[in-house]
């Protein structure tokens, strides 16, 4: 795809994300997207087959970027050290891309993933190293033996909620440090 085409495609995805952030997934329509992206409605079909294709692409695009940023785990290192590293990666990514993380959460909490034909394998593509990391740490008797999704939720979700709270001013980062959040998560995960 030409640079101009890639830029237009990204503008369409960004406009879709903005509509979801302000009005929710249900409010997304092709006419709203075209207007927000400042393009003719028919142009959307040059890049996407329909609204569902656009939503699917947006979700998987943002998940891919998240996976690339937070999965640089060294499986040979100490699991507790790498757990802290993982939470730091999530925190650093969230400081720059909180809107993308909130968008992913919006999709994950809505019933739309099945409608969009997004399989569990699609949704977790790029995160495989985290599953391996958890399996190894559990086998080494370092982490609590529980489902991977549950365990990772205790590492990822508190970081996201902390970012939301510090960004909105609900929590003062000077009074509640990120290290405290990591410590709490560690207590839930590490034996």
Coordinates of N, CA and C in Angstrom, one line a residue:
X1 N 0.8 -1.2 0.0 CA 0.0 0.0 0.0 C 0.9 1.2 0.0
X2 N 0.5 2.2 -0.8 CA 1.3 3.5 -0.8 C 1.2 4.2 0.5
X3 N 2.1 5.1 0.8 CA 2.2 5.9 2.0 C 0.9 6.6 2.2
X4 N 0.4 7.3 1.2 CA -0.8 8.1 1.3 C -2.0 7.2 1.7
X5 N -2.1 6.0 1.1 CA -3.1 5.0 1.4 C -3.0 4.5 2.8
X6 N -1.8 4.3 3.3 CA -1.6 3.9 4.7 C -2.0 5.0 5.6
X7 N -1.7 6.2 5.3 CA -2.1 7.3 6.2 C -3.6 7.5 6.2
X8 N -4.2 7.3 5.1 CA -5.7 7.4 5.1 C -6.3 6.3 5.8
X9 N -5.8 5.1 5.7 CA -6.3 3.9 6.4 C -6.2 4.1 7.9
X10 N -5.0 4.7 8.3 CA -4.8 4.9 9.8 C -5.7 6.0 10.2
X11 N -6.0 7.0 9.4 CA -6.9 8.1 9.8 C -8.3 7.6 10.0
X12 N -8.7 6.6 9.2 CA -10.0 6.0 9.3 C -10.1 5.2 10.6
X13 N -9.0 4.5 10.9 CA -9.0 3.7 12.2 C -9.0 4.6 13.4
X14 N -8.2 5.7 13.3 CA -8.1 6.7 14.4 C -9.5 7.4 14.6
X15 N -10.2 7.7 13.5 CA -11.5 8.3 13.6 C -12.5 7.3 14.3
X16 N -12.4 6.1 13.9 CA -13.3 5.0 14.5 C -13.0 4.9 16.0
X17 N -11.7 4.9 16.3 CA -11.4 4.9 17.7 C -11.9 6.0 18.5
X18 N -11.8 7.2 17.9 CA -12.3 8.4 18.6 C -13.9 8.3 18.8
X19 N -14.6 7.8 17.8 CA -16.0 7.7 18.0 C -16.3 6.7 19.1
X20 N -15.6 5.6 19.2 CA -15.8 4.6 20.2 C -15.5 5.2 21.6
X21 N -14.4 6.0 21.7 CA -14.1 6.6 23.0 C -15.1 7.5 23.5
X22 N -15.7 8.3 22.5 CA -16.6 9.3 23.0 C -18.1 8.8 23.1
X23 N -18.5 7.9 22.2 CA -19.9 7.5 22.1 C -20.1 6.0 22.3
X24 N -19.0 5.2 22.3 CA -19.2 3.8 22.5 C -19.2 3.0 21.2
X25 N -19.0 1.7 21.2 CA -19.0 0.9 20.0 C -20.3 0.9 19.3
X26 N -21.4 0.9 20.0 CA -22.7 0.9 19.3 C -23.0 2.1 18.5
X27 N -22.3 3.2 18.8 CA -22.5 4.5 18.0 C -21.7 4.5 16.7
X28 N -20.9 3.6 16.5 CA -20.1 3.6 15.3 C -20.9 3.4 14.0
X29 N -20.8 4.3 13.1 CA -21.5 4.1 11.8 C -20.5 4.5 10.7
X30 N -20.7 4.0 9.5 CA -19.9 4.4 8.4 C -19.9 5.9 8.1
X31 N -21.1 6.4 8.2 CA -21.2 7.9 7.9 C -20.5 8.7 8.9
X32 N -20.6 8.3 10.2 CA -19.8 9.1 11.2 C -18.3 8.9 11.0
X33 N -17.9 7.8 10.7 CA -16.5 7.5 10.4 C -16.0 8.4 9.3
X34 N -16.7 8.3 8.2 CA -16.3 9.1 7.0 C -16.3 10.6 7.3
X35 N -17.2 11.1 8.0 CA -17.3 12.5 8.4 C -16.1 12.8 9.3
X36 N -15.8 12.0 10.3 CA -14.7 12.3 11.2 C -13.4 12.2 10.5
X37 N -13.2 11.3 9.6 CA -12.0 11.1 8.8 C -11.9 12.1 7.7
X38 N -12.9 12.8 7.4 CA -12.9 13.8 6.4 C -12.7 13.2 5.0
X39 N -13.5 12.1 4.7 CA -13.4 11.4 3.5 C -14.8 11.1 3.0
X40 N -14.9 10.7 1.7 CA -16.2 10.3 1.2 C -16.6 8.9 1.7
X41 N -17.9 8.7 2.0 CA -18.3 7.4 2.6 C -17.8 6.2 1.7
X42 N -17.9 6.4 0.4 CA -17.5 5.3 -0.4 C -16.0 4.9 -0.3
X43 N -15.2 5.8 0.1 CA -13.8 5.6 0.3 C -13.5 4.5 1.3
X44 N -14.4 4.4 2.3 CA -14.2 3.4 3.3 C -14.1 2.0 2.8
X45 N -14.9 1.8 1.7 CA -14.9 0.4 1.1 C -13.6 0.1 0.3
X46 N -12.8 1.1 0.1 CA -11.5 0.9 -0.5 C -10.6 0.2 0.4
X47 N -10.8 0.4 1.7 CA -9.9 -0.1 2.8 C -10.5 -1.3 3.6
X48 N -11.8 -1.3 3.7 CA -12.5 -2.2 4.5 C -13.8 -2.7 3.8
X49 N -14.1 -4.0 4.0 CA -15.3 -4.5 3.3 C -16.6 -4.0 3.9
X50 N -16.6 -3.8 5.2 CA -17.8 -3.3 5.9 C -17.4 -2.8 7.3
X51 N -18.4 -2.3 8.1 CA -18.1 -1.8 9.4 C -17.4 -2.8 10.3
X52 N -17.9 -4.1 10.3 CA -17.3 -5.1 11.1 C -15.8 -5.3 10.7
X53 N -15.5 -5.3 9.5 CA -14.1 -5.5 9.0 C -13.3 -4.3 9.6
X54 N -13.8 -3.1 9.6 CA -13.1 -2.0 10.2 C -12.9 -2.1 11.7
X55 N -14.0 -2.5 12.4 CA -13.8 -2.7 13.8 C -12.9 -3.8 14.2
X56 N -12.9 -4.9 13.4 CA -12.0 -6.1 13.6 C -10.6 -5.6 13.4
X57 N -10.4 -4.9 12.3 CA -9.0 -4.4 12.0 C -8.5 -3.5 13.1
X58 N -9.4 -2.6 13.6 CA -9.0 -1.6 14.6 C -8.6 -2.4 15.9
X59 N -9.4 -3.3 16.3 CA -9.1 -4.1 17.5 C -7.8 -4.8 17.4
X60 N -7.7 -5.6 16.3 CA -6.5 -6.4 16.1 C -5.2 -5.6 15.9
X61 N -5.4 -4.4 15.3 CA -4.3 -3.5 15.1 C -3.7 -3.0 16.5
X62 N -4.7 -2.6 17.3 CA -4.3 -2.0 18.6 C -3.7 -3.1 19.5
X63 N -4.3 -4.3 19.4 CA -3.8 -5.5 20.2 C -2.4 -5.8 19.8
X64 N -2.1 -5.8 18.5 CA -0.8 -6.1 18.0 C 0.2 -5.2 18.5
X65 N -0.1 -3.9 18.5 CA 0.8 -2.9 19.0 C 1.1 -3.1 20.5
X66 N 0.0 -3.4 21.2 CA 0.2 -3.6 22.7 C 1.1 -4.9 22.9
X67 N 0.8 -5.9 22.2 CA 1.6 -7.2 22.3 C 3.1 -6.9 22.0
X68 N 3.3 -6.2 21.0 CA 4.7 -5.9 20.6 C 5.4 -5.1 21.7
X69 N 4.7 -4.3 22.4 CA 5.3 -3.4 23.5 C 5.5 -4.1 24.8
X70 N 4.6 -5.0 25.2 CA 4.6 -5.6 26.5 C 5.0 -7.0 26.6
X71 N 5.5 -7.6 25.6 CA 5.9 -9.0 25.6 C 7.4 -9.3 25.5
X72 N 8.2 -8.3 25.8 CA 9.6 -8.5 25.7 C 10.1 -9.1 27.1
X73 N 9.7 -10.3 27.3 CA 10.0 -11.1 28.5 C 11.2 -12.0 28.2
X74 N 12.1 -12.0 29.2 CA 13.2 -13.0 29.0 C 12.9 -14.2 29.9
X75 N 12.6 -15.3 29.2 CA 12.2 -16.5 29.9 C 13.3 -17.1 30.7
X76 N 14.5 -16.7 30.5 CA 15.6 -17.3 31.2 C 15.9 -16.5 32.5
X77 N 15.3 -15.4 32.7 CA 15.5 -14.6 33.9 C 14.6 -15.1 35.0
X78 N 14.8 -14.5 36.2 CA 14.0 -14.8 37.4 C 12.6 -14.4 37.1
X79 N 11.6 -15.3 37.4 CA 10.2 -15.0 37.1 C 9.7 -13.7 37.8
X80 N 10.1 -13.5 39.0 CA 9.6 -12.4 39.8 C 10.2 -11.1 39.2
X81 N 11.4 -11.1 38.8 CA 12.0 -10.0 38.1 C 11.3 -9.7 36.8
X82 N 11.0 -10.7 36.0 CA 10.3 -10.5 34.8 C 8.9 -10.1 35.0
X83 N 8.2 -10.5 36.0 CA 6.9 -10.0 36.3 C 6.9 -8.5 36.6
X84 N 7.9 -8.1 37.3 CA 8.0 -6.6 37.5 C 8.3 -5.9 36.2
X85 N 9.2 -6.5 35.4 CA 9.5 -6.0 34.1 C 8.2 -5.9 33.2
X86 N 7.4 -6.9 33.2 CA 6.2 -6.9 32.5 C 5.3 -5.7 32.9
X87 N 5.1 -5.6 34.2 CA 4.3 -4.5 34.7 C 4.8 -3.1 34.3
X88 N 6.2 -3.0 34.4 CA 6.8 -1.8 33.9 C 6.5 -1.5 32.4
X89 N 6.6 -2.6 31.6 CA 6.3 -2.4 30.2 C 4.8 -1.9 30.0
X90 N 3.9 -2.5 30.7 CA 2.5 -2.1 30.6 C 2.3 -0.7 31.0
X91 N 3.0 -0.3 32.1 CA 2.9 1.1 32.6 C 3.5 2.1 31.6
X92 N 4.7 1.7 31.1 CA 5.3 2.6 30.1 C 4.5 2.8 28.8
X93 N 3.9 1.7 28.4 CA 3.1 1.7 27.2 C 1.8 2.5 27.5
X94 N 1.2 2.3 28.6 CA 0.0 3.0 29.0 C 0.2 4.5 29.1
X95 N 1.4 4.9 29.6 CA 1.6 6.4 29.7 C 1.5 7.0 28.3
X96 N 1.9 6.3 27.3 CA 1.9 6.9 25.9 C 0.6 6.5 25.1
X97 N 0.0 5.4 25.5 CA -1.1 4.9 24.6 C -2.3 4.5 25.5
X98 N -2.6 5.2 26.5 CA -3.7 4.9 27.4 C -5.0 4.7 26.6
X99 N -5.3 5.6 25.6 CA -6.5 5.5 24.9 C -6.6 4.2 24.1
X100 N -5.5 3.7 23.6 CA -5.5 2.4 22.9 C -5.9 1.3 23.9
X101 N -5.3 1.4 25.1 CA -5.6 0.3 26.1 C -7.0 0.4 26.5
X102 N -7.6 1.6 26.6 CA -9.0 1.7 27.0 C -9.9 1.2 25.9
X103 N -9.5 1.4 24.6 CA -10.2 0.9 23.5 C -10.3 -0.6 23.5
X104 N -9.1 -1.2 23.8 CA -9.1 -2.7 23.9 C -10.0 -3.2 25.0
X105 N -9.9 -2.5 26.1 CA -10.8 -2.9 27.2 C -12.3 -2.8 26.8
X106 N -12.6 -1.7 26.1 CA -14.0 -1.5 25.7 C -14.5 -2.7 24.8
X107 N -13.6 -3.1 23.9 CA -13.9 -4.3 23.0 C -14.1 -5.5 23.8
X108 N -13.1 -5.7 24.7 CA -13.1 -7.0 25.5 C -14.3 -7.1 26.5
X109 N -14.8 -6.0 26.9 CA -16.0 -6.0 27.8 C -17.3 -6.0 27.1
X110 N -17.3 -5.8 25.8 CA -18.5 -5.8 25.0 C -18.7 -7.2 24.4
X111 N -19.9 -7.5 23.9 CA -20.1 -8.8 23.4 C -19.8 -8.8 21.9
X112 N -19.1 -7.8 21.4 CA -18.9 -7.7 20.0 C -17.8 -8.6 19.4
X113 N -16.9 -9.1 20.2 CA -15.8 -9.9 19.6 C -16.3 -11.1 18.8
X114 N -17.3 -11.7 19.4 CA -17.8 -12.9 18.7 C -18.5 -12.5 17.4
X115 N -19.2 -11.4 17.4 CA -19.9 -10.9 16.2 C -18.9 -10.5 15.1
X116 N -17.7 -10.0 15.5 CA -16.7 -9.6 14.6 C -15.9 -10.8 14.1
X117 N -16.2 -12.0 14.6 CA -15.5 -13.2 14.2 C -14.0 -13.3 14.7
X118 N -13.8 -12.6 15.9 CA -12.5 -12.6 16.5 C -12.4 -13.8 17.4
X119 N -11.5 -14.7 17.1 CA -11.4 -15.9 17.9 C -10.4 -15.6 19.1
X120 N -10.4 -16.5 20.0 CA -9.5 -16.4 21.1 C -8.0 -16.4 20.6
X121 N -7.8 -17.2 19.6 CA -6.4 -17.3 19.0 C -6.1 -15.9 18.4
X122 N -7.0 -15.3 17.7 CA -6.8 -14.0 17.1 C -6.5 -12.9 18.2
X123 N -7.4 -13.0 19.3 CA -7.2 -12.0 20.3 C -5.9 -12.1 21.1
X124 N -5.4 -13.3 21.2 CA -4.2 -13.5 22.0 C -2.9 -13.6 21.1
X125 N -3.1 -13.4 19.8 CA -1.9 -13.5 18.9 C -0.9 -12.4 19.3
X126 N 0.3 -12.9 19.4 CA 1.4 -12.0 19.9 C 1.7 -12.0 21.4
X127 N 0.8 -12.6 22.1 CA 1.0 -12.7 23.6 C 1.4 -14.1 24.0
X128 N 1.8 -14.9 23.1 CA 2.1 -16.3 23.4 C 3.3 -16.4 24.4
X129 N 4.2 -15.5 24.3 CA 5.4 -15.6 25.3 C 4.9 -15.4 26.7
X130 N 3.8 -14.6 26.9 CA 3.3 -14.4 28.3 C 2.7 -15.7 28.8
X131 N 2.1 -16.5 28.0 CA 1.5 -17.8 28.4 C 2.7 -18.7 28.8
X132 N 3.7 -18.7 27.9 CA 4.9 -19.6 28.2 C 5.5 -19.1 29.5
X133 N 5.6 -17.8 29.7 CA 6.2 -17.3 30.9 C 5.4 -17.7 32.2
X134 N 4.1 -17.6 32.1 CA 3.3 -18.0 33.3 C 3.4 -19.5 33.5
X135 N 3.4 -20.3 32.4 CA 3.5 -21.8 32.6 C 4.8 -22.1 33.2
X136 N 5.9 -21.5 32.8 CA 7.2 -21.8 33.4 C 7.3 -21.4 34.9
X137 N 6.8 -20.2 35.2 CA 6.9 -19.7 36.5 C 6.0 -20.6 37.5
X138 N 4.9 -21.1 36.9 CA 4.0 -21.9 37.7 C 4.6 -23.3 37.9
X139 N 5.2 -23.8 36.8 CA 5.9 -25.1 36.9 C 7.1 -25.1 37.9
X140 N 7.7 -23.9 38.0 CA 8.8 -23.7 38.9 C 8.4 -23.4 40.3
X141 N 7.0 -23.4 40.5 CA 6.4 -23.2 41.8 C 6.7 -21.8 42.3
X142 N 6.8 -20.8 41.4 CA 7.1 -19.4 41.8 C 5.7 -18.7 41.8
X143 N 4.9 -18.9 40.8 CA 3.6 -18.3 40.7 C 2.5 -19.2 41.2
X144 N 1.4 -18.7 41.7 CA 0.2 -19.4 42.1 C -0.3 -20.2 40.9
X145 N -0.6 -21.5 41.2 CA -1.1 -22.3 40.1 C -2.5 -22.0 39.8
X146 N -2.8 -21.2 38.8 CA -4.1 -20.8 38.4 C -4.1 -20.5 36.9
X147 N -5.3 -20.4 36.3 CA -5.4 -20.1 34.9 C -4.6 -18.9 34.5
X148 N -3.9 -19.0 33.3 CA -3.1 -18.0 32.8 C -3.8 -16.6 32.7
X149 N -5.1 -16.6 32.2 CA -5.8 -15.4 32.1 C -6.1 -14.7 33.4
X150 N -6.4 -15.5 34.4 CA -6.6 -14.9 35.7 C -5.4 -14.4 36.3
X151 N -4.3 -15.1 36.2 CA -3.0 -14.7 36.8 C -2.5 -13.4 36.1
X152 N -2.6 -13.3 34.8 CA -2.2 -12.1 34.1 C -3.1 -10.9 34.3
X153 N -4.3 -11.2 34.6 CA -5.3 -10.1 34.9 C -4.8 -9.4 36.2
X154 N -4.2 -10.1 37.1 CA -3.7 -9.5 38.3 C -2.4 -8.7 38.1
X155 N -1.7 -8.9 37.0 CA -0.5 -8.1 36.6 C -0.9 -7.0 35.7
X156 N -1.8 -7.1 34.8 CA -2.2 -6.1 33.8 C -3.2 -5.1 34.3
X157 N -4.3 -5.7 34.8 CA -5.5 -4.8 35.2 C -5.1 -3.8 36.2
X158 N -4.4 -4.1 37.3 CA -4.1 -3.1 38.3 C -3.3 -1.9 37.7
X159 N -2.4 -2.3 36.8 CA -1.6 -1.2 36.1 C -2.4 -0.3 35.3
X160 N -3.3 -0.9 34.5 CA -4.3 -0.1 33.7 C -5.1 0.8 34.6
X161 N -5.7 0.2 35.7 CA -6.5 1.0 36.6 C -5.8 2.1 37.3
X162 N -4.5 1.8 37.6 CA -3.7 2.9 38.2 C -3.4 4.0 37.2
X163 N -3.1 3.7 36.0 CA -2.9 4.7 34.9 C -4.2 5.5 34.8
X164 N -5.3 4.9 34.8 CA -6.6 5.6 34.6 C -6.8 6.6 35.8
X165 N -6.6 6.1 37.0 CA -6.8 6.8 38.2 C -5.8 8.0 38.4
X166 N -4.5 7.8 38.0 CA -3.6 8.9 38.1 C -3.8 9.9 37.0
X167 N -4.2 9.5 35.9 CA -4.5 10.4 34.8 C -5.7 11.3 35.1
X168 N -6.7 10.7 35.7 CA -7.9 11.4 36.0 C -7.8 12.2 37.3
X169 N -6.8 11.9 38.1 CA -6.6 12.6 39.3 C -7.2 12.0 40.5
X170 N -7.8 10.8 40.3 CA -8.5 10.1 41.4 C -7.4 9.6 42.4
X171 N -6.3 9.3 41.9 CA -5.1 8.9 42.8 C -4.0 9.8 42.5
X172 N -3.4 10.3 43.5 CA -2.2 11.1 43.4 C -1.0 10.2 43.4
X173 N -0.2 10.2 42.3 CA 0.9 9.3 42.1 C 2.0 9.6 43.1
X174 N 2.0 10.8 43.7 CA 3.0 11.1 44.8 C 2.6 10.4 46.1
X175 N 1.4 10.1 46.3 CA 0.9 9.5 47.5 C 0.8 8.0 47.4
X176 N 0.5 7.5 46.2 CA 0.4 6.1 45.9 C 1.3 5.8 44.7
X177 N 2.5 5.3 45.0 CA 3.5 5.1 43.9 C 3.1 3.8 43.1
X178 N 3.7 3.8 41.9 CA 3.5 2.6 41.1 C 4.1 1.4 41.7
X179 N 5.2 1.6 42.4 CA 5.8 0.4 43.1 C 4.8 -0.3 44.1
X180 N 4.0 0.5 44.7 CA 2.9 -0.1 45.6 C 2.0 -1.0 44.8
X181 N 1.6 -0.5 43.6 CA 0.7 -1.3 42.8 C 1.4 -2.6 42.4
X182 N 2.6 -2.5 42.0 CA 3.4 -3.7 41.6 C 3.5 -4.7 42.8
X183 N 3.7 -4.1 44.0 CA 3.9 -4.9 45.2 C 2.5 -5.7 45.5
X184 N 1.4 -5.0 45.3 CA 0.1 -5.6 45.6 C -0.1 -6.7 44.5
X185 N 0.2 -6.5 43.3 CA 0.0 -7.5 42.3 C 0.9 -8.7 42.5
X186 N 2.1 -8.4 42.9 CA 3.1 -9.5 43.2 C 2.5 -10.4 44.4
X187 N 1.9 -9.8 45.3 CA 1.4 -10.5 46.5 C 0.3 -11.5 46.0
X188 N -0.4 -11.1 45.0 CA -1.5 -12.0 44.5 C -1.0 -13.1 43.6
X189 N 0.2 -12.9 43.0 CA 0.7 -13.8 41.9 C 1.8 -14.7 42.4
X190 N 2.7 -14.2 43.2 CA 3.9 -14.9 43.6 C 3.6 -15.7 44.9
X191 N 4.0 -17.0 44.9 CA 3.8 -17.8 46.1 C 4.7 -17.3 47.3

